[in-house]
């Protein structure tokens, strides 16, 4: 009986500590998911700010290296019996947000294409907006649409991995002098999921 209670208490403490660790990890990474689909498009673990009168959540991306990376330890490969010819690397330079959320680039959109998309998209998002918030949403989204349509030549357009443009699209552009793109999300089209 004593060994059974000891086993149960060890099992309980191990399970409890794993659950606590999982909760702590999830507390600091809140995914943002489109209101009308299940693709995870962003996380609060990236630097972000709300802009354009509350219409956009702008998230700063950064370049990162993915894959096998050569690490120079300062050793002489020929003295160590290694290959002097170098290292055949499988490294790839990617933008962290595109890679992490498997965003799919959709090609170029002209002003007419964007306006056509936004017309249908606004209707689908309106279904998910609270009735008392709809007027404020319409005002915010008009400002955002005008801004994006004005920038259409410098935008990259993405969808989530399901490639459902009705869910919402993600827009990216390079701020003046920036080395990596800034991603633009319509804040009202996202749903914050607390894990």
mmCIF file of C-alpha atoms in Angstrom:
data_model
loop_
_atom_site.group_PDB
_atom_site.id
_atom_site.type_symbol
_atom_site.label_atom_id
_atom_site.label_comp_id
_atom_site.label_asym_id
_atom_site.label_seq_id
_atom_site.Cartn_x
_atom_site.Cartn_y
_atom_site.Cartn_z
ATOM 1 C CA UNK A 1 0.000 0.000 0.000
ATOM 2 C CA UNK A 2 2.884 2.338 0.831
ATOM 3 C CA UNK A 3 4.606 1.734 -2.517
ATOM 4 C CA UNK A 4 1.286 2.250 -4.352
ATOM 5 C CA UNK A 5 0.711 5.649 -2.712
ATOM 6 C CA UNK A 6 4.337 6.631 -3.412
ATOM 7 C CA UNK A 7 3.936 5.636 -7.065
ATOM 8 C CA UNK A 8 0.698 7.599 -7.365
ATOM 9 C CA UNK A 9 2.219 10.681 -5.757
ATOM 10 C CA UNK A 10 5.247 10.516 -8.098
ATOM 11 C CA UNK A 11 2.957 10.056 -11.081
ATOM 12 C CA UNK A 12 0.801 12.984 -9.927
ATOM 13 C CA UNK A 13 3.788 15.295 -9.350
ATOM 14 C CA UNK A 14 5.321 14.388 -12.744
ATOM 15 C CA UNK A 15 2.001 14.946 -14.537
ATOM 16 C CA UNK A 16 1.387 18.188 -12.624
ATOM 17 C CA UNK A 17 4.850 19.565 -13.430
ATOM 18 C CA UNK A 18 4.442 18.737 -17.147
ATOM 19 C CA UNK A 19 1.040 20.439 -17.230
ATOM 20 C CA UNK A 20 2.440 23.527 -15.480
ATOM 21 C CA UNK A 21 5.320 23.709 -17.950
ATOM 22 C CA UNK A 22 2.926 23.400 -20.890
ATOM 23 C CA UNK A 23 0.674 26.129 -19.471
ATOM 24 C CA UNK A 24 3.632 28.442 -18.940
ATOM 25 C CA UNK A 25 4.819 27.922 -22.504
ATOM 26 C CA UNK A 26 1.366 28.538 -23.926
ATOM 27 C CA UNK A 27 0.747 31.627 -21.788
ATOM 28 C CA UNK A 28 3.477 33.514 -23.610
ATOM 29 C CA UNK A 29 2.589 32.546 -27.173
ATOM 30 C CA UNK A 30 -0.966 33.484 -28.149
ATOM 31 C CA UNK A 31 -1.757 32.523 -31.713
ATOM 32 C CA UNK A 32 -3.888 34.742 -33.914
ATOM 33 C CA UNK A 33 -6.306 32.827 -36.103
ATOM 34 C CA UNK A 34 -8.664 34.288 -38.721
ATOM 35 C CA UNK A 35 -12.226 34.553 -37.442
ATOM 36 C CA UNK A 36 -13.597 32.500 -40.328
ATOM 37 C CA UNK A 37 -10.956 29.750 -40.667
ATOM 38 C CA UNK A 38 -8.562 27.646 -38.706
ATOM 39 C CA UNK A 39 -5.176 28.758 -40.063
ATOM 40 C CA UNK A 40 -2.826 30.178 -37.470
ATOM 41 C CA UNK A 41 -1.336 33.294 -39.067
ATOM 42 C CA UNK A 42 0.611 34.998 -36.322
ATOM 43 C CA UNK A 43 1.625 34.947 -32.687
ATOM 44 C CA UNK A 44 2.173 37.569 -30.037
ATOM 45 C CA UNK A 45 5.744 36.332 -29.697
ATOM 46 C CA UNK A 46 6.712 38.625 -32.608
ATOM 47 C CA UNK A 47 7.174 42.399 -32.228
ATOM 48 C CA UNK A 48 3.923 44.068 -33.238
ATOM 49 C CA UNK A 49 1.876 47.241 -33.006
ATOM 50 C CA UNK A 50 -1.699 48.269 -33.730
ATOM 51 C CA UNK A 51 -1.768 50.929 -36.481
ATOM 52 C CA UNK A 52 -4.077 52.837 -38.806
ATOM 53 C CA UNK A 53 -6.622 53.846 -36.160
ATOM 54 C CA UNK A 54 -6.884 50.317 -34.784
ATOM 55 C CA UNK A 55 -7.459 48.664 -38.163
ATOM 56 C CA UNK A 56 -4.174 46.799 -38.534
ATOM 57 C CA UNK A 57 -1.933 44.631 -36.459
ATOM 58 C CA UNK A 58 1.509 45.147 -38.001
ATOM 59 C CA UNK A 59 4.065 42.481 -37.160
ATOM 60 C CA UNK A 60 7.768 42.823 -37.863
ATOM 61 C CA UNK A 61 9.325 39.848 -39.584
ATOM 62 C CA UNK A 62 13.009 39.013 -39.657
ATOM 63 C CA UNK A 63 15.322 36.931 -41.807
ATOM 64 C CA UNK A 64 16.568 33.712 -40.318
ATOM 65 C CA UNK A 65 18.647 30.773 -41.522
ATOM 66 C CA UNK A 66 16.989 27.385 -41.612
ATOM 67 C CA UNK A 67 18.597 23.993 -42.163
ATOM 68 C CA UNK A 68 22.132 22.787 -41.611
ATOM 69 C CA UNK A 69 24.445 25.643 -40.745
ATOM 70 C CA UNK A 70 28.233 25.508 -40.736
ATOM 71 C CA UNK A 71 29.672 26.659 -37.431
ATOM 72 C CA UNK A 72 33.262 27.868 -37.564
ATOM 73 C CA UNK A 73 34.994 26.565 -34.450
ATOM 74 C CA UNK A 74 38.318 28.033 -35.483
ATOM 75 C CA UNK A 75 39.869 24.595 -35.987
ATOM 76 C CA UNK A 76 41.970 23.828 -39.037
ATOM 77 C CA UNK A 77 40.086 21.110 -40.982
ATOM 78 C CA UNK A 78 43.223 19.751 -42.656
ATOM 79 C CA UNK A 79 45.023 19.435 -39.308
ATOM 80 C CA UNK A 80 41.983 17.668 -37.851
ATOM 81 C CA UNK A 81 41.890 15.213 -40.752
ATOM 82 C CA UNK A 82 38.788 16.903 -42.201
ATOM 83 C CA UNK A 83 37.893 18.040 -45.671
ATOM 84 C CA UNK A 84 39.506 21.269 -46.834
ATOM 85 C CA UNK A 85 37.020 21.639 -49.654
ATOM 86 C CA UNK A 86 34.457 23.311 -47.447
ATOM 87 C CA UNK A 87 31.017 22.405 -46.270
ATOM 88 C CA UNK A 88 28.079 21.533 -48.507
ATOM 89 C CA UNK A 89 25.341 23.316 -46.619
ATOM 90 C CA UNK A 90 21.596 22.889 -46.864
ATOM 91 C CA UNK A 91 20.971 26.224 -45.209
ATOM 92 C CA UNK A 92 18.199 28.430 -46.500
ATOM 93 C CA UNK A 93 17.450 32.056 -45.655
ATOM 94 C CA UNK A 94 13.743 32.549 -44.844
ATOM 95 C CA UNK A 95 11.468 35.149 -43.297
ATOM 96 C CA UNK A 96 10.493 33.837 -39.873
ATOM 97 C CA UNK A 97 6.744 34.570 -40.087
ATOM 98 C CA UNK A 98 6.332 33.084 -43.563
ATOM 99 C CA UNK A 99 8.190 29.963 -42.472
ATOM 100 C CA UNK A 100 6.604 29.539 -39.030
ATOM 101 C CA UNK A 101 3.007 29.921 -40.211
ATOM 102 C CA UNK A 102 3.480 28.370 -43.671
ATOM 103 C CA UNK A 103 2.142 31.451 -45.437
ATOM 104 C CA UNK A 104 1.598 30.984 -49.172
ATOM 105 C CA UNK A 105 2.352 33.885 -51.510
ATOM 106 C CA UNK A 106 -0.534 34.665 -53.864
ATOM 107 C CA UNK A 107 1.142 36.694 -56.587
ATOM 108 C CA UNK A 108 0.567 40.299 -57.568
ATOM 109 C CA UNK A 109 -2.678 42.146 -56.952
ATOM 110 C CA UNK A 110 -3.527 45.352 -58.792
ATOM 111 C CA UNK A 111 -5.869 48.015 -57.409
ATOM 112 C CA UNK A 112 -8.923 46.476 -59.105
ATOM 113 C CA UNK A 113 -8.008 42.998 -57.854
ATOM 114 C CA UNK A 114 -7.635 44.220 -54.281
ATOM 115 C CA UNK A 115 -10.889 46.195 -54.387
ATOM 116 C CA UNK A 116 -12.724 43.154 -55.739
ATOM 117 C CA UNK A 117 -11.241 40.953 -53.016
ATOM 118 C CA UNK A 118 -12.030 43.432 -50.245
ATOM 119 C CA UNK A 119 -15.657 43.804 -51.362
ATOM 120 C CA UNK A 120 -16.369 40.112 -50.808
ATOM 121 C CA UNK A 121 -14.048 39.770 -47.828
ATOM 122 C CA UNK A 122 -15.674 42.602 -45.853
ATOM 123 C CA UNK A 123 -19.045 40.882 -46.211
ATOM 124 C CA UNK A 124 -17.695 37.598 -44.869
ATOM 125 C CA UNK A 125 -15.923 39.276 -41.940
ATOM 126 C CA UNK A 126 -19.040 41.298 -41.057
ATOM 127 C CA UNK A 127 -20.785 38.030 -40.198
ATOM 128 C CA UNK A 128 -18.308 37.578 -37.329
ATOM 129 C CA UNK A 129 -18.389 41.142 -35.965
ATOM 130 C CA UNK A 130 -20.634 41.918 -32.984
ATOM 131 C CA UNK A 131 -23.716 43.944 -33.961
ATOM 132 C CA UNK A 132 -22.765 46.952 -31.809
ATOM 133 C CA UNK A 133 -19.248 46.997 -33.357
ATOM 134 C CA UNK A 134 -20.238 46.893 -37.035
ATOM 135 C CA UNK A 135 -20.319 50.684 -37.618
ATOM 136 C CA UNK A 136 -16.905 51.172 -35.992
ATOM 137 C CA UNK A 137 -15.545 48.229 -38.008
ATOM 138 C CA UNK A 138 -16.812 49.719 -41.300
ATOM 139 C CA UNK A 139 -15.084 53.005 -40.516
ATOM 140 C CA UNK A 140 -11.792 51.320 -39.532
ATOM 141 C CA UNK A 141 -11.755 48.946 -42.478
ATOM 142 C CA UNK A 142 -12.373 51.740 -45.014
ATOM 143 C CA UNK A 143 -9.242 53.507 -43.777
ATOM 144 C CA UNK A 144 -7.253 50.257 -43.960
ATOM 145 C CA UNK A 145 -8.488 49.318 -47.425
ATOM 146 C CA UNK A 146 -7.584 52.766 -48.783
ATOM 147 C CA UNK A 147 -4.088 52.462 -47.332
ATOM 148 C CA UNK A 148 -3.466 48.976 -48.766
ATOM 149 C CA UNK A 149 -4.897 49.795 -52.186
ATOM 150 C CA UNK A 150 -2.622 52.844 -52.294
ATOM 151 C CA UNK A 151 0.365 50.590 -51.551
ATOM 152 C CA UNK A 152 -0.621 47.748 -53.903
ATOM 153 C CA UNK A 153 2.576 47.951 -55.999
ATOM 154 C CA UNK A 154 4.793 47.344 -52.970
ATOM 155 C CA UNK A 155 2.665 44.644 -51.300
ATOM 156 C CA UNK A 156 3.212 40.924 -51.146
ATOM 157 C CA UNK A 157 -0.035 39.025 -50.571
ATOM 158 C CA UNK A 158 -0.250 35.777 -48.595
ATOM 159 C CA UNK A 159 -2.843 33.305 -47.390
ATOM 160 C CA UNK A 160 -2.545 30.718 -44.673
ATOM 161 C CA UNK A 161 -1.585 27.122 -45.486
ATOM 162 C CA UNK A 162 -5.199 26.207 -46.331
ATOM 163 C CA UNK A 163 -4.990 28.848 -49.101
ATOM 164 C CA UNK A 164 -8.500 30.077 -48.284
ATOM 165 C CA UNK A 165 -8.592 33.762 -49.329
ATOM 166 C CA UNK A 166 -12.075 34.131 -47.820
ATOM 167 C CA UNK A 167 -10.560 33.520 -44.384
ATOM 168 C CA UNK A 168 -8.276 36.550 -44.618
ATOM 169 C CA UNK A 169 -5.144 37.498 -46.455
ATOM 170 C CA UNK A 170 -1.906 38.739 -44.985
ATOM 171 C CA UNK A 171 -0.070 41.630 -46.596
ATOM 172 C CA UNK A 172 3.638 42.376 -46.358
ATOM 173 C CA UNK A 173 5.744 45.364 -47.331
ATOM 174 C CA UNK A 174 9.179 46.752 -46.585
ATOM 175 C CA UNK A 175 9.249 49.919 -44.495
ATOM 176 C CA UNK A 176 11.780 52.542 -45.592
ATOM 177 C CA UNK A 177 15.255 51.127 -45.007
ATOM 178 C CA UNK A 178 13.989 47.885 -43.432
ATOM 179 C CA UNK A 179 15.894 44.670 -44.092
ATOM 180 C CA UNK A 180 12.855 42.443 -43.474
ATOM 181 C CA UNK A 181 9.157 42.793 -44.280
ATOM 182 C CA UNK A 182 6.400 44.059 -42.022
ATOM 183 C CA UNK A 183 3.260 41.915 -42.094
ATOM 184 C CA UNK A 184 -0.143 43.588 -42.045
ATOM 185 C CA UNK A 185 -3.197 41.837 -40.597
ATOM 186 C CA UNK A 186 -6.699 43.263 -40.331
ATOM 187 C CA UNK A 187 -7.067 43.209 -36.557
ATOM 188 C CA UNK A 188 -10.845 42.693 -36.643
ATOM 189 C CA UNK A 189 -10.435 39.640 -38.886
ATOM 190 C CA UNK A 190 -8.273 37.838 -36.331
ATOM 191 C CA UNK A 191 -9.353 35.876 -33.335
ATOM 192 C CA UNK A 192 -6.946 35.611 -30.440
ATOM 193 C CA UNK A 193 -6.751 32.103 -29.064
ATOM 194 C CA UNK A 194 -5.557 31.733 -25.507
ATOM 195 C CA UNK A 195 -3.962 28.373 -25.015
#
